CSV table of C-alpha atoms in Angstrom, one decimal:
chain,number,residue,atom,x,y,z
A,23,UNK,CA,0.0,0.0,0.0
A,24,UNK,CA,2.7,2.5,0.8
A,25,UNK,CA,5.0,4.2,-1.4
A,26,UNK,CA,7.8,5.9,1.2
A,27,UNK,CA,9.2,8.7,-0.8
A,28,UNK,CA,11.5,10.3,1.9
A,29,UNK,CA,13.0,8.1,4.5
A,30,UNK,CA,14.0,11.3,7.1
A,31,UNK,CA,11.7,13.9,8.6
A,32,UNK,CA,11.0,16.7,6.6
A,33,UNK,CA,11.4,19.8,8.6
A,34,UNK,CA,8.1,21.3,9.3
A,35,UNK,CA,5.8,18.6,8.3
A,36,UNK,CA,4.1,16.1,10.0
A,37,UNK,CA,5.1,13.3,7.6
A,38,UNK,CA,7.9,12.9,4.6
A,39,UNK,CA,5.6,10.6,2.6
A,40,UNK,CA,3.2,10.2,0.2
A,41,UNK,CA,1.7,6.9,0.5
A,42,UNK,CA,-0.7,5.9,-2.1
A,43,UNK,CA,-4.2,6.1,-1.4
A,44,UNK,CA,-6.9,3.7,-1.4
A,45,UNK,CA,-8.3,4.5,-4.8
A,46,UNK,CA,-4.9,4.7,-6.4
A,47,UNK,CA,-4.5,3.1,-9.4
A,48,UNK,CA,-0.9,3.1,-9.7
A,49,UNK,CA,2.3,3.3,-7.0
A,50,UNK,CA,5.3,5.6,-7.7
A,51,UNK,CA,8.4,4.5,-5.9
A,52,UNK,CA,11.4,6.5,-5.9
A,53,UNK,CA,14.2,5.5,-5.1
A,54,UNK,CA,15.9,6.6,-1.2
A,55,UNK,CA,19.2,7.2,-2.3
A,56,UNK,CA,17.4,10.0,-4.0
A,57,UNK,CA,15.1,11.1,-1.5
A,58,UNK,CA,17.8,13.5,0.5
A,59,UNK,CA,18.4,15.5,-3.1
A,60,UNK,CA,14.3,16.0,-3.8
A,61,UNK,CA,13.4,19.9,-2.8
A,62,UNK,CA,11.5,20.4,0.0
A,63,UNK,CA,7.8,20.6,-0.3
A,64,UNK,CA,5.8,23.4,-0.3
A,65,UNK,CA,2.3,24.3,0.5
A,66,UNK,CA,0.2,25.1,-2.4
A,67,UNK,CA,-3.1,26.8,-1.6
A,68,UNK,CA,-6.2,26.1,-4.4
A,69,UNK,CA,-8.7,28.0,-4.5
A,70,UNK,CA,-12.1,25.9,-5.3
A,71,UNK,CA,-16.0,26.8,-5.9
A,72,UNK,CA,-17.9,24.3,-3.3
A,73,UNK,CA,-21.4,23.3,-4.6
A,74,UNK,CA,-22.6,23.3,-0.8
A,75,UNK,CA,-21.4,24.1,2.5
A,76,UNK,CA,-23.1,23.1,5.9
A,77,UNK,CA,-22.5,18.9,6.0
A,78,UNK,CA,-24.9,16.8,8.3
A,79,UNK,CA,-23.6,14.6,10.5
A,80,UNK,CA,-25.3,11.0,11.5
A,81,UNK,CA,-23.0,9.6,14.1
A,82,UNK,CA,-24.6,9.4,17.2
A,83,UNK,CA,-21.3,9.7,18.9
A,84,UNK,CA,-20.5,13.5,17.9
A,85,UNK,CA,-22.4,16.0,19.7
A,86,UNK,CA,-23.6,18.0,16.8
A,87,UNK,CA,-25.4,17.8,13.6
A,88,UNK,CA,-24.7,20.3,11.5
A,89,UNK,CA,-20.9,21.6,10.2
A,90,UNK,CA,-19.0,23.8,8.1
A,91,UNK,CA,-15.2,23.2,6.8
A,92,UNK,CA,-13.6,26.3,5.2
A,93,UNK,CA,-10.9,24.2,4.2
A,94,UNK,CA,-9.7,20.9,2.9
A,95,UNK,CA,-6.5,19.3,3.7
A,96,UNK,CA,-4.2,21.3,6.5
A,97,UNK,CA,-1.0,23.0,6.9
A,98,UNK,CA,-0.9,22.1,10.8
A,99,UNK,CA,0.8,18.7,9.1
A,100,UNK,CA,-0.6,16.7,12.6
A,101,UNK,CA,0.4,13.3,11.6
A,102,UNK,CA,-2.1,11.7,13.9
A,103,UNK,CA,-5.3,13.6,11.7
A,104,UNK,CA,-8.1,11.3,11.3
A,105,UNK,CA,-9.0,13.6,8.1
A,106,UNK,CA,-6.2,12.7,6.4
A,107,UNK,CA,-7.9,10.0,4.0
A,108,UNK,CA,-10.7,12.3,2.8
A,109,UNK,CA,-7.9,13.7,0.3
A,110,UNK,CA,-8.0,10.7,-1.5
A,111,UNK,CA,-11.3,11.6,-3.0
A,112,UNK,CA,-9.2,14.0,-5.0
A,113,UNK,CA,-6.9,11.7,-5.8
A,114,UNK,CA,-4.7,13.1,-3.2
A,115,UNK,CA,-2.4,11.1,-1.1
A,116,UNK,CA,-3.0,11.8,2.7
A,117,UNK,CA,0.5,12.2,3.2
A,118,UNK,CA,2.2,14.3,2.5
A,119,UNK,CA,-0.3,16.1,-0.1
A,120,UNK,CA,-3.0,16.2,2.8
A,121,UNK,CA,-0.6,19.3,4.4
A,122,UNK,CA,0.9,20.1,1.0
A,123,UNK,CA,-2.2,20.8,-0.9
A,124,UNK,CA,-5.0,22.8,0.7
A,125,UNK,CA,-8.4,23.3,-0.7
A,126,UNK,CA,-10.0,26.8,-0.3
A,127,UNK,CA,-13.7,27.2,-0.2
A,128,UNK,CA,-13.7,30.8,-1.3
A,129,UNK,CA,-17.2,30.8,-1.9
A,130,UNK,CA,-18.4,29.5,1.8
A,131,UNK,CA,-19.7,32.6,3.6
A,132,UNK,CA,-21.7,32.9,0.3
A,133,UNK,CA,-23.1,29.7,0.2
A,134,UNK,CA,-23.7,29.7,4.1
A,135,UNK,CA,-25.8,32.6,3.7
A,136,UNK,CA,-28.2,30.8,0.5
A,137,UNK,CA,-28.1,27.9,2.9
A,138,UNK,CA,-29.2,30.0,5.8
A,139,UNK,CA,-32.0,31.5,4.2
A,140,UNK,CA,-33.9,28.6,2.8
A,141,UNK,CA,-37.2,28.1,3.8
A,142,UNK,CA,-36.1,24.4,4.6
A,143,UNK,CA,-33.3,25.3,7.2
A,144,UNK,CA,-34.5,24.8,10.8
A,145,UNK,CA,-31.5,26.9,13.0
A,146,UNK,CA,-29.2,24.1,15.6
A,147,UNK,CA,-25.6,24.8,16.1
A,148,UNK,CA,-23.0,24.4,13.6
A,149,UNK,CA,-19.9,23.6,14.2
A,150,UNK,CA,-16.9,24.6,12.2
A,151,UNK,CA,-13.1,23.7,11.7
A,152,UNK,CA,-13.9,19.6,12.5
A,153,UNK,CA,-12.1,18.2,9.9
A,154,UNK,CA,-9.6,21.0,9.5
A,155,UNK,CA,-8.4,23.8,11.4
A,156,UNK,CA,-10.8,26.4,10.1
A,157,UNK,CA,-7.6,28.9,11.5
A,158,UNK,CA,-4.9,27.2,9.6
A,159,UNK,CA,-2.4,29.4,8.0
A,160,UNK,CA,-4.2,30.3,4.6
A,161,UNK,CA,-6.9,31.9,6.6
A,162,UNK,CA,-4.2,34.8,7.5
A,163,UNK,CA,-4.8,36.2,3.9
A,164,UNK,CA,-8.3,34.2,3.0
A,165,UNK,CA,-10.4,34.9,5.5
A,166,UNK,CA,-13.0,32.9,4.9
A,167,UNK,CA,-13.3,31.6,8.4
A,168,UNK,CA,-14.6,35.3,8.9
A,169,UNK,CA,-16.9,36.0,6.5
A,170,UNK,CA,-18.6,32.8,8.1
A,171,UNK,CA,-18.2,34.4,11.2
A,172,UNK,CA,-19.9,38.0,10.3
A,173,UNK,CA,-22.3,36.2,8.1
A,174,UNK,CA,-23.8,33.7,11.3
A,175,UNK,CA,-23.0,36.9,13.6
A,176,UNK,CA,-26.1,38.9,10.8
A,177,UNK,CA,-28.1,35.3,11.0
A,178,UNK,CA,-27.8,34.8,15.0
A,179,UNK,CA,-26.3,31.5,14.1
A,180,UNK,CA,-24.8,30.2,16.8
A,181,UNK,CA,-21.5,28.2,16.2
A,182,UNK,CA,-19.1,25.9,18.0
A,183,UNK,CA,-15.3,26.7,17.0
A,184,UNK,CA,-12.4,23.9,17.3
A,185,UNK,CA,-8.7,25.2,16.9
A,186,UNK,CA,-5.5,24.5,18.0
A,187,UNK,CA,-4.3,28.0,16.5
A,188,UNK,CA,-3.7,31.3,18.2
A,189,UNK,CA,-5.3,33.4,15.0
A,190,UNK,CA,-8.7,32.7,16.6
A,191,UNK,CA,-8.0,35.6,18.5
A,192,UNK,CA,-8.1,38.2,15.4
A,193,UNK,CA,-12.2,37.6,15.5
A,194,UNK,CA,-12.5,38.6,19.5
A,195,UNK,CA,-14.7,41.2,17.6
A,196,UNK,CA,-17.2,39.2,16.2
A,197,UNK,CA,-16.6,36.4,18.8
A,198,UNK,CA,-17.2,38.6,21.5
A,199,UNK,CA,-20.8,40.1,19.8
A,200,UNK,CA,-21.7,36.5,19.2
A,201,UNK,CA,-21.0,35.7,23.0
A,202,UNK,CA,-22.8,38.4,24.3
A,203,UNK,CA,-26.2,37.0,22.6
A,204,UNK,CA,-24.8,33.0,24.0
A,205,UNK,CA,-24.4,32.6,19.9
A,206,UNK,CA,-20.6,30.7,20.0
A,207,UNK,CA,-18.4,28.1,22.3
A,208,UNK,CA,-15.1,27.6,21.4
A,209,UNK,CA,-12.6,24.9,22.1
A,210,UNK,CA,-8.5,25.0,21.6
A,211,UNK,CA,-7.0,21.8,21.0
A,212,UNK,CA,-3.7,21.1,23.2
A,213,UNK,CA,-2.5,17.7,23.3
A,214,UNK,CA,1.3,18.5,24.7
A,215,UNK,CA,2.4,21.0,27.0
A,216,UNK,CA,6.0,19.7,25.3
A,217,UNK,CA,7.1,21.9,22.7
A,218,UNK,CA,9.9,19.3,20.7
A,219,UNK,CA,6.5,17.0,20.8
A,220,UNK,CA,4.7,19.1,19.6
A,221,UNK,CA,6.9,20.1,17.0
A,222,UNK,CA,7.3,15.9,15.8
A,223,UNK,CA,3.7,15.6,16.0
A,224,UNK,CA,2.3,19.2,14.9
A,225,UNK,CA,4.5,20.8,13.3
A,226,UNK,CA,3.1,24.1,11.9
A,227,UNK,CA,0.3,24.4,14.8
A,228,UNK,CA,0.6,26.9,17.5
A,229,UNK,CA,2.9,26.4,20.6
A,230,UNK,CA,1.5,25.4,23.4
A,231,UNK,CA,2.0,28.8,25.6
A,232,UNK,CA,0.4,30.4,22.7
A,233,UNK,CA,-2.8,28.3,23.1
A,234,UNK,CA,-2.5,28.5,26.6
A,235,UNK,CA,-2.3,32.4,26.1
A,236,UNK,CA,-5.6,32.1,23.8
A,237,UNK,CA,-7.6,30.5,26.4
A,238,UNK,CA,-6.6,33.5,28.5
A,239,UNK,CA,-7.4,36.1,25.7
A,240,UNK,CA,-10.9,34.5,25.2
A,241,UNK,CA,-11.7,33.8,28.7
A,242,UNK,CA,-11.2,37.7,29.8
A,243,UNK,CA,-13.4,39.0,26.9
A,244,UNK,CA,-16.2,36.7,28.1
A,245,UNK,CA,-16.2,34.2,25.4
A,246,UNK,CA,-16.8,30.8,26.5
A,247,UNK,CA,-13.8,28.3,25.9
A,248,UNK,CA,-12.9,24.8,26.6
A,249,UNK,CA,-10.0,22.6,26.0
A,250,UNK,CA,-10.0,19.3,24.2
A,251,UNK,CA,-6.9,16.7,24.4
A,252,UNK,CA,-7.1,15.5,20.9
A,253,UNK,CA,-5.7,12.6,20.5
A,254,UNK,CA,-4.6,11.0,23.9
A,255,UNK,CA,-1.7,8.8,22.5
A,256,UNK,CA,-1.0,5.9,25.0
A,257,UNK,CA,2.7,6.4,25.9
A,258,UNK,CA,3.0,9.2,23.9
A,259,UNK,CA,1.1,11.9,25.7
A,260,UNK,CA,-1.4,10.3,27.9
A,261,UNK,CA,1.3,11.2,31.1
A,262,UNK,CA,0.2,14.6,30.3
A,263,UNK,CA,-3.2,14.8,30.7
A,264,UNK,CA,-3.3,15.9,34.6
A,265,UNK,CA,-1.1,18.8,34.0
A,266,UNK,CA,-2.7,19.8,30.4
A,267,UNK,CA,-6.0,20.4,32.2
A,268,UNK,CA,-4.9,22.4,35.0
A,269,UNK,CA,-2.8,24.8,33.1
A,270,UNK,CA,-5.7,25.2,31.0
A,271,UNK,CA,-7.8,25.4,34.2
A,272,UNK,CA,-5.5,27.9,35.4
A,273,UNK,CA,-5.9,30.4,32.1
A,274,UNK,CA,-9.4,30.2,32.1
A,275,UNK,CA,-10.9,26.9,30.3
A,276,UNK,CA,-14.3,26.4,32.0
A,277,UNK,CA,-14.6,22.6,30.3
A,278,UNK,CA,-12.4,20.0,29.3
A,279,UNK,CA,-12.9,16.8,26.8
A,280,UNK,CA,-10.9,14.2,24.9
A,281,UNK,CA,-10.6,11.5,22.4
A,282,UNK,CA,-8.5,8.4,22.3
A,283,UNK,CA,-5.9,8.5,19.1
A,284,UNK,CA,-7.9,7.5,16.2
A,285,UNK,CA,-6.2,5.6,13.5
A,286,UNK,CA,-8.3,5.3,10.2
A,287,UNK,CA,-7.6,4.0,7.0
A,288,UNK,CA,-4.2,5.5,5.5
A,289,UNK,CA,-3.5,7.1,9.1
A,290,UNK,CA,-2.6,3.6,10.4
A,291,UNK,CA,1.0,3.4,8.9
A,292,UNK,CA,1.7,7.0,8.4
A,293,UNK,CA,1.2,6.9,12.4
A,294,UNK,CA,3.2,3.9,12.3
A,295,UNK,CA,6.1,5.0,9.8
A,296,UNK,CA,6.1,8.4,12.3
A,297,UNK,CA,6.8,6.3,15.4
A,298,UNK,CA,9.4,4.3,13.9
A,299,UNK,CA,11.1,7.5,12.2
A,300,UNK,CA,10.8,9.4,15.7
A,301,UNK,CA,10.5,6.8,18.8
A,302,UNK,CA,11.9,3.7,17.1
A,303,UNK,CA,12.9,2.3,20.6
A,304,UNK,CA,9.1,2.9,22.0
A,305,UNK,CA,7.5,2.1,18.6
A,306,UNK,CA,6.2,-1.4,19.5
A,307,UNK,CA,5.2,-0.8,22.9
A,308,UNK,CA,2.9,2.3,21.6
A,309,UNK,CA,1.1,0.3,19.2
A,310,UNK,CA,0.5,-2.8,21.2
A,311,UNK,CA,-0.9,0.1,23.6
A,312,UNK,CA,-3.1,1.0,21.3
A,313,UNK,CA,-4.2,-1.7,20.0
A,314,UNK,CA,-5.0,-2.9,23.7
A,315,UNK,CA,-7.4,-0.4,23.0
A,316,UNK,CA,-9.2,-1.3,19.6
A,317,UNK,CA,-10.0,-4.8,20.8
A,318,UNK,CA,-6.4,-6.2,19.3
A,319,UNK,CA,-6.5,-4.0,16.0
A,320,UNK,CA,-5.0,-0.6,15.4
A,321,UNK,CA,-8.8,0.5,15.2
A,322,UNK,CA,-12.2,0.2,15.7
A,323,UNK,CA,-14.7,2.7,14.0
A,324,UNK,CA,-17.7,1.0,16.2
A,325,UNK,CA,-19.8,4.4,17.5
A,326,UNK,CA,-19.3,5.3,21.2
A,327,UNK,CA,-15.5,2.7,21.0
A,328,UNK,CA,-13.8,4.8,18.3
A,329,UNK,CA,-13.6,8.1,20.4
A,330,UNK,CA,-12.8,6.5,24.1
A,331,UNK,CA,-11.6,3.1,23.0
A,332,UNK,CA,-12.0,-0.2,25.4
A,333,UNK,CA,-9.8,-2.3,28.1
A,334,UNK,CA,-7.5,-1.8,30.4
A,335,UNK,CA,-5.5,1.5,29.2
A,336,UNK,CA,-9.0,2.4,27.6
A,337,UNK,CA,-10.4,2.8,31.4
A,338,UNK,CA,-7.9,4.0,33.2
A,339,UNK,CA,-7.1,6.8,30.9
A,340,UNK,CA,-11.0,8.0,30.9
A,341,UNK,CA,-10.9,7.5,35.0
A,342,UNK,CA,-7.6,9.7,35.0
A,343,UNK,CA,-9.3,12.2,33.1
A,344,UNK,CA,-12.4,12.3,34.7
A,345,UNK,CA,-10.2,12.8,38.2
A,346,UNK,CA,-8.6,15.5,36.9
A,347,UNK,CA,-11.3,17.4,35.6
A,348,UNK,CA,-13.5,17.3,38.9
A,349,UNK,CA,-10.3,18.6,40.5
A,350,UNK,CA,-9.6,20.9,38.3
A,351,UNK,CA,-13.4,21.8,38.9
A,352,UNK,CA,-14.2,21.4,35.0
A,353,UNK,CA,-17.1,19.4,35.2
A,354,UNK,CA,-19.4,21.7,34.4
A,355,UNK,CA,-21.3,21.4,30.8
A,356,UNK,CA,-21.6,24.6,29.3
A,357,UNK,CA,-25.2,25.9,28.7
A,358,UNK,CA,-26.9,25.2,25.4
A,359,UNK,CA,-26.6,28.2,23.0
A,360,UNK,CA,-29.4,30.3,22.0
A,361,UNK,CA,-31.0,29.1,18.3
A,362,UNK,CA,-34.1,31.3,19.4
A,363,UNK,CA,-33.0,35.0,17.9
A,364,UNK,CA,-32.5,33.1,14.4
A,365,UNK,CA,-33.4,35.5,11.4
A,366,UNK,CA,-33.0,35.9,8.1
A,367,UNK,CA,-31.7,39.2,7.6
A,368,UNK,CA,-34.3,42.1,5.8
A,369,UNK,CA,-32.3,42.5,3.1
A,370,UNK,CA,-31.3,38.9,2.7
A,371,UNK,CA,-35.5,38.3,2.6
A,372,UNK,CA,-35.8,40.5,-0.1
A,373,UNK,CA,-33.4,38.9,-2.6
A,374,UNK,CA,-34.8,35.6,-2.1
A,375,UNK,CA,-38.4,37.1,-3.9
């Protein structure tokens, strides 16, 4: 299945590879001798026209229905990203093409809004950046994320954010006029208060003082945030989960969730290849740990298992977690956000006759 293209880390990605994807119809090898001469990759940004833009979600595990992805692919480069295999419905590799190769949805805030305003929609929250960071770099420049932002701000759509980046922070504006009417949670993904982890496993994401530092920043402009430990990685991470919550505790996180490492499709041996290219001495013992987990396999996409896992590790990393949070006093589920003050903006009524 895999076609290992660079052998070495590539500095600033999350993977050196390219491994063929599931749909491929053909395997380029090259050869390794080679590999140390190929130029270094570089992130190419496309901009496409999206036919739709809020997705509907069935699992009965995820705790929402409705969601928007500006982008597709991810500069973050976290090896461990469960959406890495969607880019092989564009014939993409999820190696290294999956951080390499971004899709732009330039056209999202204006779909939202002809999504928004038909008669058919019935307002819940939306969440947005699941797949990929909706803050990634390209947003710097694109905005997009934004324009989704003023455009459910006119609607009084309320949202749920996900990010692990500090360029959240830019929209306190809107943020904090959409927390004011209980219209927007957010939630900033940490998984290591280690920065040369962090830099293995997430390359081009934020440090983690700078998330720390954005918990902060939202918490004192009354914006309700929470931090999510996604993935715990059993011998990886999972020794950090105590201290994770409290210094997110400590800068102002009101509510704290996680999910087990996930390990889909093509993720299984780019995770794999990682481990051995970073923690060869530790590689084995990490995947029979996880694996403990998935009921002997390096996965199990069974609703309810696939987030939390089973066994031994399984339960005594969700009763560590649970500890910390009641002492970290982060129990506390954050109040449902208002879907009551949705409108269709006056003007917006207008065009639609």
């Amino acid at each position: 299945m895999n076609s290992i293209l660079n052998t070495a880390p590539i500095k600033g990605r999350g993977t050196s590879e390219n491994i063929d994807h599931r749909f491929a119809h053909r395997t380029i090898v090259q050869d390794p001798e080679f590999a140390e001469c190929a130029p270094k990759p570089v992130t190419e940004v496309r901009s496409t026209t999206a036919r739709s833009i809020i997705s509907r979600n069935n699992s009965p595990d995820v705790g929402f229905n409705l969601s928007v992805n500006p982008y597709q692919g991810c500069e973050h480069g976290c090896v461990y990203c469960f959406a890495r295999p969607t880019h092989a419905f564009h014939d993409l590799s999820p190696g290294l093409d999956f951080e390499t190769r971004i899709m732009a949805k330039t056209n999202a805030a204006e779909l939202l809004e002809k999504e928004l305003s038909a008669k058919s929609y019935s307002c819940e929250p939306i969440a947005i950046g699941v797949n990929t960071d909706a803050y990634q770099p390209a947003e710097r420049e694109l905005e997009i994320t934004r324009a989704i932002l003023e455009t459910c701000l006119g609607y009084r759509q309320p949202v749920v954010l996900i990010t692990k980046s500090n360029l959240i922070l830019r929209d306190l504006d809107i943020l904090g006029e959409m927390a004011k009417l209980n219209l927007v949670r957010t939630s900033i993904s940490i998984t290591t208060l280690d920065d040369d982890l962090k830099r293995r496993m997430e390359p081009r994401a934020s440090a983690s003082a700078s998330r720390l530092k954005t918990i902060r920043k939202l918490s004192e402009h009354a914006i309700p945030v929470s931090v999510m430990l996604a993935p715990v990685i059993p011998r990886i991470n999972d020794h950090e989960i105590e201290n994770i919550l409290a210094a997110s505790r400590e800068n102002g996180a009101s509510h704290a969730s996680y999910v087990l490492l996930r390990l889909p499709l093509e993720v299984e041996p780019l995770f794999w290849n990682w481990l051995n290219m970073h923690y060869p001495q530790r590689a084995n013992a990490v995947m029979r740990a996880i694996e403990s987990c998935r009921g002997g396999k390096a996965y199990d996409a069974t609703f309810y298992k696939r987030m939390r896992g089973e066994g031994l590790i399984a339960r005594m990393i969700a009763r560590r977690f649970r500890l910390a949070k009641k002492r970290c006093d982060m129990e506390k589920n954050s109040k449902a956000l208002n879907t009551r003050m949705f409108r269709v903006p006056h003007d917006r009524q207008l065009d639609l006759f």
